[in-house]
Coordinates of C-alpha atoms and ligand atoms in Angstrom, one line a residue:
X1 CA -273.2 90.4 -22.9
X2 CA -272.9 92.5 -19.8
X3 CA -269.3 93.0 -18.6
X4 CA -270.5 93.2 -15.0
X5 CA -271.5 89.6 -15.3
X6 CA -268.4 88.3 -17.0
X7 CA -265.2 87.2 -15.3
X8 CA -262.7 89.5 -17.0
X9 CA -260.1 90.0 -14.3
X10 CA -257.8 92.6 -15.8
X11 CA -254.5 93.5 -14.2
X12 CA -253.0 97.0 -14.2
X13 CA -249.4 95.9 -13.7
X14 CA -247.3 93.7 -15.9
X15 CA -246.9 90.3 -14.3
X16 CA -243.2 89.9 -13.3
X17 CA -242.5 86.5 -14.8
X18 CA -244.1 87.0 -18.3
X19 CA -241.3 87.6 -20.8
X20 CA -243.3 88.0 -24.1
X21 CA -245.9 90.6 -25.0
X22 CA -248.6 87.9 -25.6
X23 CA -248.0 86.2 -22.3
X24 CA -248.2 89.5 -20.4
X25 CA -251.3 90.7 -22.3
X26 CA -253.1 87.3 -22.0
X27 CA -252.7 87.5 -18.2
X28 CA -253.4 91.3 -18.0
X29 CA -256.5 91.1 -20.2
X30 CA -257.9 88.2 -18.2
X31 CA -257.7 85.5 -21.0
X32 CA -255.8 82.9 -19.1
X33 CA -254.6 81.9 -15.6
X34 CA -251.8 79.5 -14.8
X35 CA -252.7 76.4 -12.8
X36 CA -249.2 74.9 -12.7
X37 CA -246.2 75.1 -15.0
X38 CA -247.4 74.8 -18.6
X39 CA -251.0 74.2 -17.5
X40 CA -253.6 77.0 -18.0
X41 CA -257.3 77.7 -17.4
X42 CA -258.9 79.6 -20.2
X43 CA -261.2 82.3 -19.0
X44 CA -264.4 83.4 -20.9
X45 CA -262.6 86.0 -23.1
X46 CA -259.8 83.7 -24.0
X47 CA -262.1 80.8 -24.7
X48 CA -264.1 82.9 -27.1
X49 CA -260.9 83.6 -29.2
X50 CA -260.1 79.8 -29.2
X51 CA -263.6 79.1 -30.5
X52 CA -263.3 81.6 -33.3
X53 CA -260.0 80.2 -34.4
X54 CA -261.4 76.7 -34.3
X55 CA -264.3 77.8 -36.4
X56 CA -262.0 79.2 -39.1
X57 CA -259.9 76.0 -39.0
X58 CA -263.0 73.8 -39.3
X59 CA -264.6 75.8 -42.1
X60 CA -261.4 75.6 -44.2
X61 CA -260.6 72.0 -43.5
X62 CA -264.2 70.9 -44.2
X63 CA -264.0 72.9 -47.5
X64 CA -260.9 71.0 -48.4
X65 CA -262.7 67.7 -47.9
X66 CA -261.3 66.6 -44.6
X67 CA -263.6 64.9 -42.1
X68 CA -263.6 65.6 -38.4
X69 CA -263.2 62.8 -35.8
X70 CA -262.3 62.9 -32.1
X71 CA -259.8 60.5 -30.6
X72 CA -259.0 59.9 -27.0
X73 CA -256.3 61.8 -25.1
X74 CA -255.4 58.7 -23.2
X75 CA -253.7 56.1 -25.5
X76 CA -252.7 52.5 -24.8
X77 CA -248.9 51.6 -24.8
X78 CA -249.5 48.7 -27.3
X79 CA -250.0 51.1 -30.2
X80 CA -246.9 53.0 -29.4
X81 CA -245.0 49.7 -29.1
X82 CA -246.2 48.7 -32.5
X83 CA -244.8 51.8 -34.1
X84 CA -241.6 51.6 -32.1
X85 CA -242.1 55.0 -30.5
X86 CA -242.9 53.8 -26.9
X87 CA -239.1 53.6 -26.3
X88 CA -238.1 56.4 -28.6
X89 CA -240.3 59.2 -27.3
X90 CA -238.4 60.1 -24.1
X91 CA -239.6 62.1 -21.1
X92 CA -241.8 64.5 -23.2
X93 CA -244.4 61.7 -23.2
X94 CA -246.2 61.4 -20.0
X95 CA -246.8 57.7 -19.2
X96 CA -249.1 56.2 -16.6
X97 CA -250.8 52.9 -15.6
X98 CA -254.4 52.2 -15.0
X99 CA -255.7 50.1 -12.1
X100 CA -254.8 46.9 -13.9
X101 CA -251.2 48.0 -14.2
X102 CA -251.6 48.5 -17.9
X103 CA -249.4 51.1 -19.6
X104 CA -250.9 54.2 -21.2
X105 CA -249.7 57.7 -22.2
X106 CA -251.3 61.1 -22.6
X107 CA -251.3 61.6 -26.3
X108 CA -248.6 64.0 -27.5
X109 CA -249.8 63.3 -31.1
X110 CA -252.1 60.8 -32.7
X111 CA -250.5 59.0 -35.6
X112 CA -250.7 55.6 -33.9
X113 CA -254.4 55.9 -33.0
X114 CA -255.5 57.2 -36.4
X115 CA -253.5 54.4 -38.2
X116 CA -255.2 51.9 -35.9
X117 CA -258.6 53.3 -36.8
X118 CA -257.7 53.2 -40.5
X119 CA -256.4 49.6 -40.6
X120 CA -259.6 48.4 -38.9
X121 CA -262.1 50.4 -40.9
X122 CA -260.7 51.1 -44.4
X123 CA -259.9 48.3 -46.8
X124 CA -260.2 49.4 -50.4
X125 CA -258.6 51.9 -52.7
X126 CA -262.2 53.0 -53.4
X127 CA -262.3 54.6 -50.0
X128 CA -259.1 56.6 -50.7
X129 CA -257.9 59.2 -50.4
X130 CA -259.2 60.0 -46.9
X131 CA -258.3 62.8 -44.7
X132 CA -259.2 62.9 -41.0
X133 CA -258.7 65.7 -38.5
X134 CA -259.6 66.5 -34.9
X135 CA -259.2 69.4 -32.6
X136 CA -258.1 67.9 -29.4
X137 CA -256.0 68.4 -26.2
X138 CA -252.4 67.2 -26.4
X139 CA -250.0 66.7 -23.6
X140 CA -246.2 67.1 -23.9
X141 CA -244.1 67.3 -20.8
X142 CA -241.9 70.1 -22.3
X143 CA -238.6 70.5 -20.6
X144 CA -239.0 74.2 -20.4
X145 CA -242.7 75.3 -20.7
X146 CA -242.6 79.1 -21.4
X147 CA -244.2 82.2 -22.9
X148 CA -247.6 81.2 -21.5
X149 CA -249.7 79.1 -23.9
X150 CA -247.0 79.5 -26.6
X151 CA -245.1 76.5 -25.2
X152 CA -247.4 74.9 -22.7
X153 CA -247.5 71.3 -21.5
X154 CA -251.2 70.8 -22.2
X155 CA -252.4 72.6 -25.3
X156 CA -255.0 72.3 -28.1
X157 CA -253.9 71.1 -31.5
X158 CA -255.7 70.6 -34.8
X159 CA -254.1 67.4 -36.1
X160 CA -254.9 65.8 -39.4
X161 CA -253.9 62.6 -41.1
X162 CA -254.4 61.6 -44.7
X163 CA -254.1 58.1 -46.4
X164 CA -253.3 57.5 -50.1
X165 CA -253.0 54.7 -52.6
X166 CA -250.3 56.5 -54.7
X167 CA -247.9 59.4 -54.7
X168 CA -250.0 61.5 -57.0
X169 CA -252.9 61.5 -54.6
X170 CA -250.6 62.0 -51.7
X171 CA -249.0 65.1 -53.4
X172 CA -252.4 66.5 -54.3
X173 CA -253.6 66.4 -50.7
X174 CA -250.3 67.7 -49.3
X175 CA -250.7 70.7 -51.7
X176 CA -254.3 71.1 -50.7
X177 CA -253.3 71.1 -47.0
X178 CA -250.6 73.7 -47.7
X179 CA -253.2 75.9 -49.4
X180 CA -255.7 75.3 -46.6
X181 CA -253.2 76.3 -44.0
X182 CA -252.4 79.4 -46.0
X183 CA -256.2 80.3 -46.2
X184 CA -256.7 79.8 -42.4
X185 CA -253.8 82.1 -41.5
X186 CA -254.8 84.6 -44.1
X187 CA -258.4 84.7 -42.7
X188 CA -257.0 85.3 -39.3
X189 CA -255.2 88.4 -40.6
X190 CA -251.7 87.0 -39.8
X191 CA -248.5 87.8 -41.6
X192 CA -246.9 84.4 -42.1
X193 CA -244.4 82.4 -44.1
X194 CA -244.4 78.7 -45.1
X195 CA -240.9 77.2 -44.9
X196 CA -239.1 73.9 -45.5
X197 CA -238.6 72.1 -42.2
X198 CA -236.9 69.2 -40.5
X199 CA -239.2 66.3 -39.7
X200 CA -238.1 65.8 -36.1
X201 CA -239.2 62.7 -34.3
X202 CA -242.4 62.4 -36.2
X203 CA -240.4 61.1 -39.2
X204 CA -241.0 61.1 -42.9
X205 CA -239.5 63.0 -45.9
X206 CA -241.0 66.3 -47.1
X207 CA -242.3 68.8 -44.6
X208 CA -243.2 72.5 -44.3
X209 CA -243.7 74.7 -41.2
X210 CA -246.0 77.7 -41.1
X211 CA -244.5 80.6 -39.2
X212 CA -246.2 83.7 -37.9
X213 CA -243.6 86.4 -38.2
X214 CA -242.7 88.0 -34.9
X215 CA -239.4 89.2 -33.3
X216 CA -240.3 87.2 -30.2
X217 CA -240.5 84.0 -32.2
X218 CA -238.4 81.1 -31.0
X219 CA -237.5 79.9 -34.6
X220 CA -235.2 81.5 -37.1
X221 CA -236.2 81.4 -40.7
X222 CA -233.7 81.7 -43.5
X223 CA -235.0 83.0 -46.8
X224 CA -233.6 83.9 -50.1
X225 CA -233.5 87.6 -51.0
X226 CA -234.1 86.8 -54.7
X227 CA -236.3 83.7 -54.9
X228 CA -238.9 81.7 -52.9
X229 CA -236.4 79.5 -51.0
X230 CA -237.3 79.6 -47.2
X231 CA -236.4 77.1 -44.5
X232 CA -236.2 76.8 -40.8
X233 CA -232.6 77.4 -39.6
X234 CA -232.7 73.8 -38.4
X235 CA -232.8 72.7 -42.0
X236 CA -231.6 75.7 -44.1
X237 CA -228.8 75.1 -46.5
X238 CA -226.5 77.6 -48.3
X239 CA -225.4 77.0 -51.9
X240 CA -222.4 74.6 -51.8
X241 CA -219.0 76.2 -51.8
X242 CA -216.8 76.4 -54.9
X243 CA -214.0 74.0 -55.6
X244 CA -211.1 73.7 -53.1
X245 CA -208.0 75.8 -54.0
X246 CA -204.7 74.0 -54.6
X247 CA -202.3 73.8 -51.6
X248 CA -200.1 76.9 -51.4
X249 CA -198.1 76.3 -48.2
X250 CA -196.1 73.6 -46.5
X251 CA -197.5 71.9 -43.4
X252 CA -196.0 73.3 -40.2
X253 CA -196.3 72.9 -36.4
X254 CA -196.6 75.9 -34.2
X255 CA -196.4 76.0 -30.4
X256 CA -199.6 77.7 -29.1
X257 CA -199.3 77.5 -25.3
X258 CA -202.6 78.3 -23.5
X259 CA -204.3 79.2 -26.8
X260 CA -207.6 77.3 -27.0
X261 CA -210.6 79.0 -28.6
X262 CA -210.9 79.7 -32.3
X263 CA -210.7 83.5 -31.6
X264 CA -207.5 83.0 -29.6
X265 CA -206.0 80.7 -32.2
X266 CA -206.9 83.0 -35.1
X267 CA -205.5 86.1 -33.3
X268 CA -202.3 84.2 -32.2
X269 CA -201.6 83.0 -35.7
X270 CA -202.7 86.2 -37.4
X271 CA -205.4 84.4 -39.4
X272 CA -209.1 84.9 -39.9
X273 CA -211.4 82.5 -38.0
X274 CA -212.5 81.3 -41.4
X275 CA -209.0 80.1 -42.2
X276 CA -209.1 77.8 -39.1
X277 CA -211.1 74.6 -38.6
X278 CA -212.6 73.5 -35.3
X279 CA -213.1 69.9 -34.4
X280 CA -215.9 68.9 -32.0
X281 CA -216.1 65.6 -30.4
X282 CA -219.7 64.3 -29.8
X283 CA -221.1 61.1 -28.4
X284 CA -221.7 58.4 -31.0
X285 CA -223.7 55.2 -31.0
X286 CA -220.4 53.3 -31.1
X287 CA -217.7 55.5 -29.4
X288 CA -217.0 59.2 -30.1
X289 CA -217.4 61.0 -33.4
X290 CA -215.6 64.1 -34.6
X291 CA -217.3 66.9 -36.5
X292 CA -215.2 69.4 -38.4
X293 CA -216.4 73.0 -39.2
X294 CA -214.9 76.2 -40.4
X295 CA -213.8 78.3 -37.5
X296 CA -216.4 81.0 -38.1
X297 CA -219.3 78.5 -38.5
X298 CA -221.6 77.0 -35.8
X299 CA -222.7 73.4 -35.6
X300 CA -226.3 72.7 -36.6
X301 CA -227.5 70.2 -34.0
X302 CA -230.4 68.9 -36.0
X303 CA -228.2 68.2 -39.0
X304 CA -225.6 66.5 -36.8
X305 CA -228.3 64.3 -35.3
X306 CA -229.2 63.0 -38.7
X307 CA -225.7 61.6 -39.3
X308 CA -225.2 57.8 -39.0
X309 CA -223.3 56.9 -35.8
X310 CA -224.1 60.2 -34.0
X311 CA -226.1 59.6 -30.8
X312 CA -229.5 61.3 -30.4
X313 CA -230.0 63.6 -28.5
X314 CA -226.7 65.3 -29.5
X315 CA -224.2 65.3 -26.6
X316 CA -220.7 66.9 -26.6
X317 CA -218.0 64.8 -25.1
X318 CA -216.7 65.8 -21.7
X319 CA -213.1 66.9 -21.3
X320 CA -212.1 63.5 -19.9
X321 CA -213.7 61.7 -22.8
X322 CA -211.9 63.9 -25.3
X323 CA -208.5 63.3 -23.6
X324 CA -209.2 59.5 -23.7
X325 CA -210.2 59.5 -27.4
X326 CA -207.8 62.1 -28.8
X327 CA -205.0 62.4 -26.4
X328 CA -205.3 66.2 -25.8
X329 CA -207.7 68.7 -24.2
X330 CA -210.6 70.2 -26.3
X331 CA -208.6 73.3 -27.3
X332 CA -206.1 71.4 -29.4
X333 CA -208.1 68.9 -31.4
X334 CA -207.7 68.6 -35.2
X335 CA -208.5 66.2 -38.0
X336 CA -205.0 65.3 -38.9
X337 CA -204.2 61.7 -37.7
X338 CA -207.4 61.6 -35.6
X339 CA -208.4 58.0 -34.8
X340 CA -212.1 58.8 -34.5
X341 CA -214.8 58.7 -37.2
X342 CA -214.9 62.0 -38.9
X343 CA -217.5 64.2 -40.6
X344 CA -216.5 67.4 -42.4
X345 CA -218.7 70.3 -43.2
X346 CA -218.8 71.2 -46.9
X347 CA -217.2 74.6 -46.2
X348 CA -214.5 73.2 -44.0
X349 CA -213.8 70.6 -46.8
X350 CA -213.4 73.5 -49.3
X351 CA -210.5 75.1 -47.4
X352 CA -206.9 75.0 -48.4
X353 CA -203.9 75.9 -46.1
X354 CA -206.0 75.9 -43.0
X355 CA -205.0 75.9 -39.3
X356 CA -206.2 73.3 -36.8
X357 CA -205.2 71.7 -33.5
X358 CA -202.4 69.1 -33.6
X359 CA -204.0 66.7 -31.1
X360 CA -201.2 67.6 -28.7
X361 CA -201.9 70.2 -25.9
X362 CA -200.5 73.6 -26.8
X363 CA -199.7 72.8 -30.4
X364 CA -201.5 73.7 -33.7
X365 CA -200.8 72.9 -37.3
X366 CA -200.8 75.5 -40.1
X367 CA -200.8 75.1 -43.9
X368 CA -202.9 72.0 -43.6
X369 CA -204.5 70.6 -46.8
X370 CA -207.0 67.9 -47.4
X371 CA -205.9 64.8 -49.2
X372 CA -202.2 66.0 -49.2
X373 CA -201.9 65.9 -45.3
X374 CA -204.9 63.9 -44.4
X375 CA -207.4 61.7 -46.2
X376 CA -210.9 62.9 -47.1
X377 CA -213.5 60.6 -48.5
X378 CA -216.4 62.4 -50.3
X379 CA -218.8 60.4 -48.1
X380 CA -217.4 62.2 -45.1
X381 CA -218.3 65.7 -46.6
X382 CA -221.7 66.8 -45.3
X383 CA -223.7 69.9 -44.5
X384 CA -223.2 70.4 -40.8
X385 CA -223.5 74.1 -40.1
X386 CA -226.0 76.8 -39.4
X387 CA -226.3 79.1 -42.3
X388 CA -225.6 82.8 -41.6
X389 CA -227.1 85.9 -43.2
X390 CA -225.3 86.8 -46.3
X391 CA -224.6 83.1 -47.3
X392 CA -225.3 82.5 -51.0
X393 CA -228.9 81.1 -51.2
X394 CA -229.4 77.7 -52.9
X395 CA -230.2 77.7 -56.6
X396 CA -228.7 81.2 -57.2
X397 CA -231.6 83.0 -55.5
X398 CA -229.4 85.8 -54.1
X399 CA -228.4 85.7 -50.4
X400 CA -229.9 84.3 -47.3
X401 CA -231.5 86.7 -44.8
X402 CA -233.1 85.9 -41.5
X403 CA -236.5 86.5 -39.9
X404 CA -237.9 85.2 -36.6
X405 CA -241.1 83.2 -36.5
X406 CA -243.5 81.4 -34.3
X407 CA -244.2 77.9 -35.6
X408 CA -248.0 77.6 -35.7
X409 CA -248.4 74.8 -38.2
X410 CA -246.4 71.8 -39.5
X411 CA -247.3 69.5 -42.4
X412 CA -245.4 66.3 -43.1
X413 CA -245.2 63.7 -45.8
X414 CA -244.9 60.6 -43.5
X415 CA -244.9 58.1 -46.3
X416 CA -245.2 54.6 -44.7
X417 CA -243.4 55.4 -41.4
X418 CA -246.6 54.5 -39.5
X419 CA -248.7 52.5 -41.9
X420 CA -245.9 49.9 -42.4
X421 CA -245.2 49.0 -38.8
X422 CA -248.8 49.1 -37.8
X423 CA -249.6 46.9 -40.9
X424 CA -252.3 49.1 -42.4
X425 CA -253.2 47.6 -45.8
X426 CA -255.7 48.3 -48.6
X427 CA -256.5 46.4 -51.8
X428 CA -255.5 48.4 -54.9
X429 CA -257.2 48.5 -58.3
X430 CA -255.7 45.1 -59.1
X431 CA -256.7 43.4 -55.9
X432 CA -253.2 43.5 -54.5
X433 CA -252.7 44.3 -50.8
X434 CA -250.7 47.5 -50.5
X435 CA -249.5 49.7 -47.6
X436 CA -251.0 53.2 -48.0
X437 CA -248.9 56.4 -47.9
X438 CA -249.7 58.8 -45.1
X439 CA -249.5 62.5 -44.5
X440 CA -249.9 64.4 -41.2
X441 CA -250.9 68.0 -40.6
X442 CA -250.7 69.8 -37.2
X443 CA -251.7 73.3 -36.2
X444 CA -251.4 74.8 -32.7
X445 CA -254.8 76.3 -31.8
X446 CA -253.8 77.7 -28.5
X447 CA -250.4 78.8 -29.7
X448 CA -252.2 80.7 -32.4
X449 CA -254.0 82.8 -29.8
X450 CA -250.6 84.0 -28.5
X451 CA -249.2 84.4 -32.0
X452 CA -252.1 86.6 -33.0
X453 CA -251.4 88.9 -30.0
X454 CA -247.7 89.1 -30.8
X455 CA -248.7 90.6 -34.2
X456 CA -251.6 92.7 -33.0
X457 CA -250.9 94.8 -29.9
X458 CA -249.6 98.2 -28.8
X459 CA -248.4 99.7 -25.5
X460 CA -252.0 99.9 -24.2
X461 CA -253.0 96.3 -24.9
X462 CA -254.3 93.8 -27.5
X463 CA -255.8 95.0 -30.8
X464 CA -257.6 91.9 -32.1
X465 CA -258.1 91.3 -35.8
X466 CA -261.9 91.2 -36.3
X467 CA -262.1 87.6 -37.4
X468 CA -260.9 86.2 -34.1
X469 CA -261.8 89.0 -31.6
X470 CA -263.7 87.8 -28.5
X471 CA -266.4 90.4 -29.2
X472 CA -267.1 92.5 -32.3
X473 CA -268.1 95.7 -30.5
X474 CA -267.4 97.1 -27.0
X475 CA -270.0 99.6 -25.7
X476 CA -268.6 101.7 -22.9
X477 CA -271.5 103.1 -21.0
X478 CA -270.3 105.9 -18.7
X479 CA -272.3 106.3 -15.5
X480 CA -274.6 103.5 -16.6
X481 CA -275.9 102.9 -13.1
X482 CA -277.1 106.4 -12.5
X483 CA -278.0 107.9 -15.9
X484 CA -281.2 106.7 -17.4
X485 CA -280.4 108.3 -20.7
X486 CA -277.1 106.5 -20.9
X487 CA -278.7 103.2 -19.8
X488 CA -281.4 103.5 -22.4
X489 CA -279.1 104.4 -25.3
X490 CA -276.6 101.7 -24.4
X491 CA -279.2 98.9 -23.9
X492 CA -280.9 99.9 -27.2
X493 CA -277.6 99.8 -29.1
X494 CA -276.6 96.5 -27.5
X495 CA -280.0 95.0 -28.5
X496 CA -279.8 96.4 -32.1
X497 CA -276.3 95.1 -32.7
X498 CA -277.0 91.7 -31.2
X499 CA -280.0 91.5 -33.4
X500 CA -277.6 92.0 -36.4
X501 CA -275.7 89.0 -35.2
X502 CA -272.8 90.9 -33.7
X503 CA -271.1 89.8 -30.4
X504 CA -271.4 92.8 -28.1
X505 CA -269.7 93.4 -24.8
X506 CA -271.5 96.2 -22.8
X507 CA -269.4 97.8 -20.1
X508 CA -272.2 98.5 -17.6
X509 CA -269.8 98.4 -14.6
X510 CA -269.8 101.0 -11.9
X511 CA -266.3 102.1 -12.7
X512 CA -264.6 105.5 -13.4
X513 CA -264.2 106.3 -17.2
X514 CA -260.4 106.0 -16.9
X515 CA -260.7 102.5 -15.6
X516 CA -263.2 101.5 -18.4
X517 CA -261.0 103.0 -21.1
X518 CA -257.9 101.3 -19.9
X519 CA -259.6 98.0 -19.7
X520 CA -261.1 98.4 -23.2
X521 CA -257.7 99.2 -24.6
X522 CA -256.3 96.1 -22.9
X523 CA -259.0 93.8 -24.0
X524 CA -258.7 95.2 -27.5
X525 CA -262.2 94.6 -29.1
X526 CA -262.0 96.0 -32.6
X527 CA -264.8 98.6 -32.5
X528 CA -265.8 100.7 -29.5
X529 CA -268.7 103.0 -28.8
X530 CA -268.6 105.3 -25.8
X531 CA -271.9 106.6 -24.5
X532 CA -271.9 109.4 -22.0
X533 CA -274.4 112.0 -20.8
X534 CA -272.4 114.9 -22.3
X535 CA -272.5 113.5 -25.8
X536 CA -276.1 112.4 -25.5
X537 CA -277.1 116.0 -24.8
X538 CA -275.9 116.7 -28.4
X539 CA -277.4 113.5 -29.7
X540 CA -273.9 111.9 -30.3
X541 CA -271.7 109.0 -29.1
X542 CA -268.0 108.4 -29.5
X543 CA -266.8 105.8 -32.0
X544 CA -263.3 104.4 -32.2
X545 CA -261.6 101.5 -33.9
X546 CA -259.1 99.9 -31.6
X547 CA -256.3 100.4 -34.2
X548 CA -257.2 104.1 -34.8
X549 CA -255.6 106.7 -32.5
X550 CA -258.7 108.9 -32.1
X551 CA -262.4 108.6 -31.7
X552 CA -265.0 110.5 -33.7
X553 CA -268.4 111.8 -32.7
X554 CA -271.3 110.0 -34.5
X555 CA -275.0 110.8 -34.2
X556 CA -276.7 108.3 -31.9
X557 CA -279.3 107.4 -34.4
X558 CA -276.7 106.4 -37.1
X559 CA -274.2 104.7 -34.9
X560 CA -275.7 101.2 -35.4
X561 CA -275.3 101.5 -39.1
X562 CA -271.8 102.9 -38.7
X563 CA -270.5 99.7 -37.0
X564 CA -268.7 97.6 -39.6
X565 CA -268.8 94.2 -37.7
X566 CA -266.4 91.3 -38.3
X567 CA -266.2 91.2 -42.1
Ligands
LIG1 P1 -242.0 73.0 -31.5 O1 -240.8 72.9 -32.4 O2 -242.5 74.4 -31.3 O3 -241.8 72.2 -30.2 P2 -243.2 70.7 -32.7 O4 -242.4 70.6 -34.0 O5 -242.9 69.9 -31.6 O6 -243.2 72.3 -32.3 P3 -245.5 69.5 -34.0 O7 -245.3 68.2 -33.4 O8 -245.3 69.7 -35.4 O9 -244.7 70.6 -33.1 O10 -247.0 70.0 -33.5 C1 -247.9 70.8 -34.4 C2 -248.2 72.1 -33.8 O11 -248.6 72.1 -32.4 C3 -247.0 73.0 -33.8 O12 -246.8 73.6 -35.1 C4 -247.3 74.1 -32.8 O13 -248.1 75.1 -33.3 C5 -248.2 73.3 -31.8 N1 -247.4 72.9 -30.6 C6 -246.4 72.0 -30.5 N2 -245.9 72.0 -29.2 C7 -246.6 72.9 -28.5 C8 -246.6 73.4 -27.1 N3 -245.8 72.8 -26.3 N4 -247.5 74.3 -26.8 C9 -248.4 74.8 -27.6 N5 -248.4 74.5 -28.9 C10 -247.6 73.5 -29.4
LIG2 MG1 -242.0 70.2 -29.7

């Protein structure tokens, strides 16, 4: 492929609004251009990377027995009403009407459509298990599209859905998908980690996310230093605290005028933040709800949203609502005598002699003890907090430590969350009609392009891992237009490598060497051959791997054999 005939609009300067390396480099190397917020055109170089990733995904999914289908982007409201998600989904789902005023949406995901296909076409246990996938455009009206294609509004996802007659079959396919995802990411040369995850608004029980490790990742992964426990911070748990010590002090009231935050309270009372509790008032489905945490701990919003009676999405009460419900301003709330439903984090419930607000402005209590000074039902004790590095890991696996990751894949055990409301049924071995179990498996194809770049770049540009690189070899022909010797050598090498099945980009442009080298570094093709008159006079060309610092001189007549190619 001749570079002079390809649209590869490289940029010398860093675009001002691109915050992450991958976003900057995708713009600078001419892979993408933004059309509107969260909407991108993929240019030839970027599209070639997508195609390579799709090929790896298809090969591994086909190998694991999944079958490819293609469902529409536009989906009728009726299916979403059947599952109950038409009202649940919120503004992330883009809705529209056709000319007959019928409601539709742009598919953010495809559980409803696949379950509809299944219930119409599959009727017997003999046809199970079955595992369908597609590689298709999704639309999610993300509140804050950012980092380029990493969090876009329109993006490509590989989504897959499996159906099972029993738990054993379900578990086997889930395990196979887990292994399949691991193979896909390994083939792409990525450093990744599979972690336990929350199931979000897709629903279901068991779920794992696959994270590409990167400091720029939006997700925090907590992992055990001595064991295999790893979970998204949204879901991660520490080992439960030990038993609560016996009360050692009497309850007392202390005037704390103008003292509001935990840091101020702790300093004023001469305590550590961990000896205080904080009480947060959030909106509930039936009036306000109070959440109690140790002073040094942060509320985990995802865990809070799972509590019965807590409104989703989580919303903190305004000051006026707090005053109405509790009788004081937010700085003086406490659990003693609070007439609001209460949940208490496990670590807060394990405290003795703690300090808290007295539900009167400017007053705090010290020496407070659960059960002696206020009731505590075991059903109120829940895990509510974000874990922190150094927490004891569950199951005695050492401590928890943190890493940042980019979520590129997510697999769920949905169970009957969709098959039940959509009335999918099959006949089992005994002729009984049963509702099948269902799994779903997502992978962000376009997000993966960005994730690969986050792990494979340097100051000069992208350094593609060979399996996904847009081209295998970059031939830089210096003075191609004027030098017949260069032109002949470059064209011959181009033809020889293409005959070997390699994808070759030949820089035949009429540009200065400095411009060509800078562009080549930016574009990041794994192997590069520079052909110039000076070298040719000695019968040599320059060879450099993108990830090596220096080039080496290689005899022109052996260079073709010297090129490794993608494997
Ligand atoms: P996130 O937490 O990042 O919003 P999600 O949990 O909403 O992701 P899923 O519904 O599990 O994502 O979708 C499957 C995969 O699709 C994700 O693992 C991710 O790789 C990709 N994906 C999701 N949202 C986007 C987006 N806005 N832009 C690009 N890829 C996305
Ligand atoms: Mg999302």
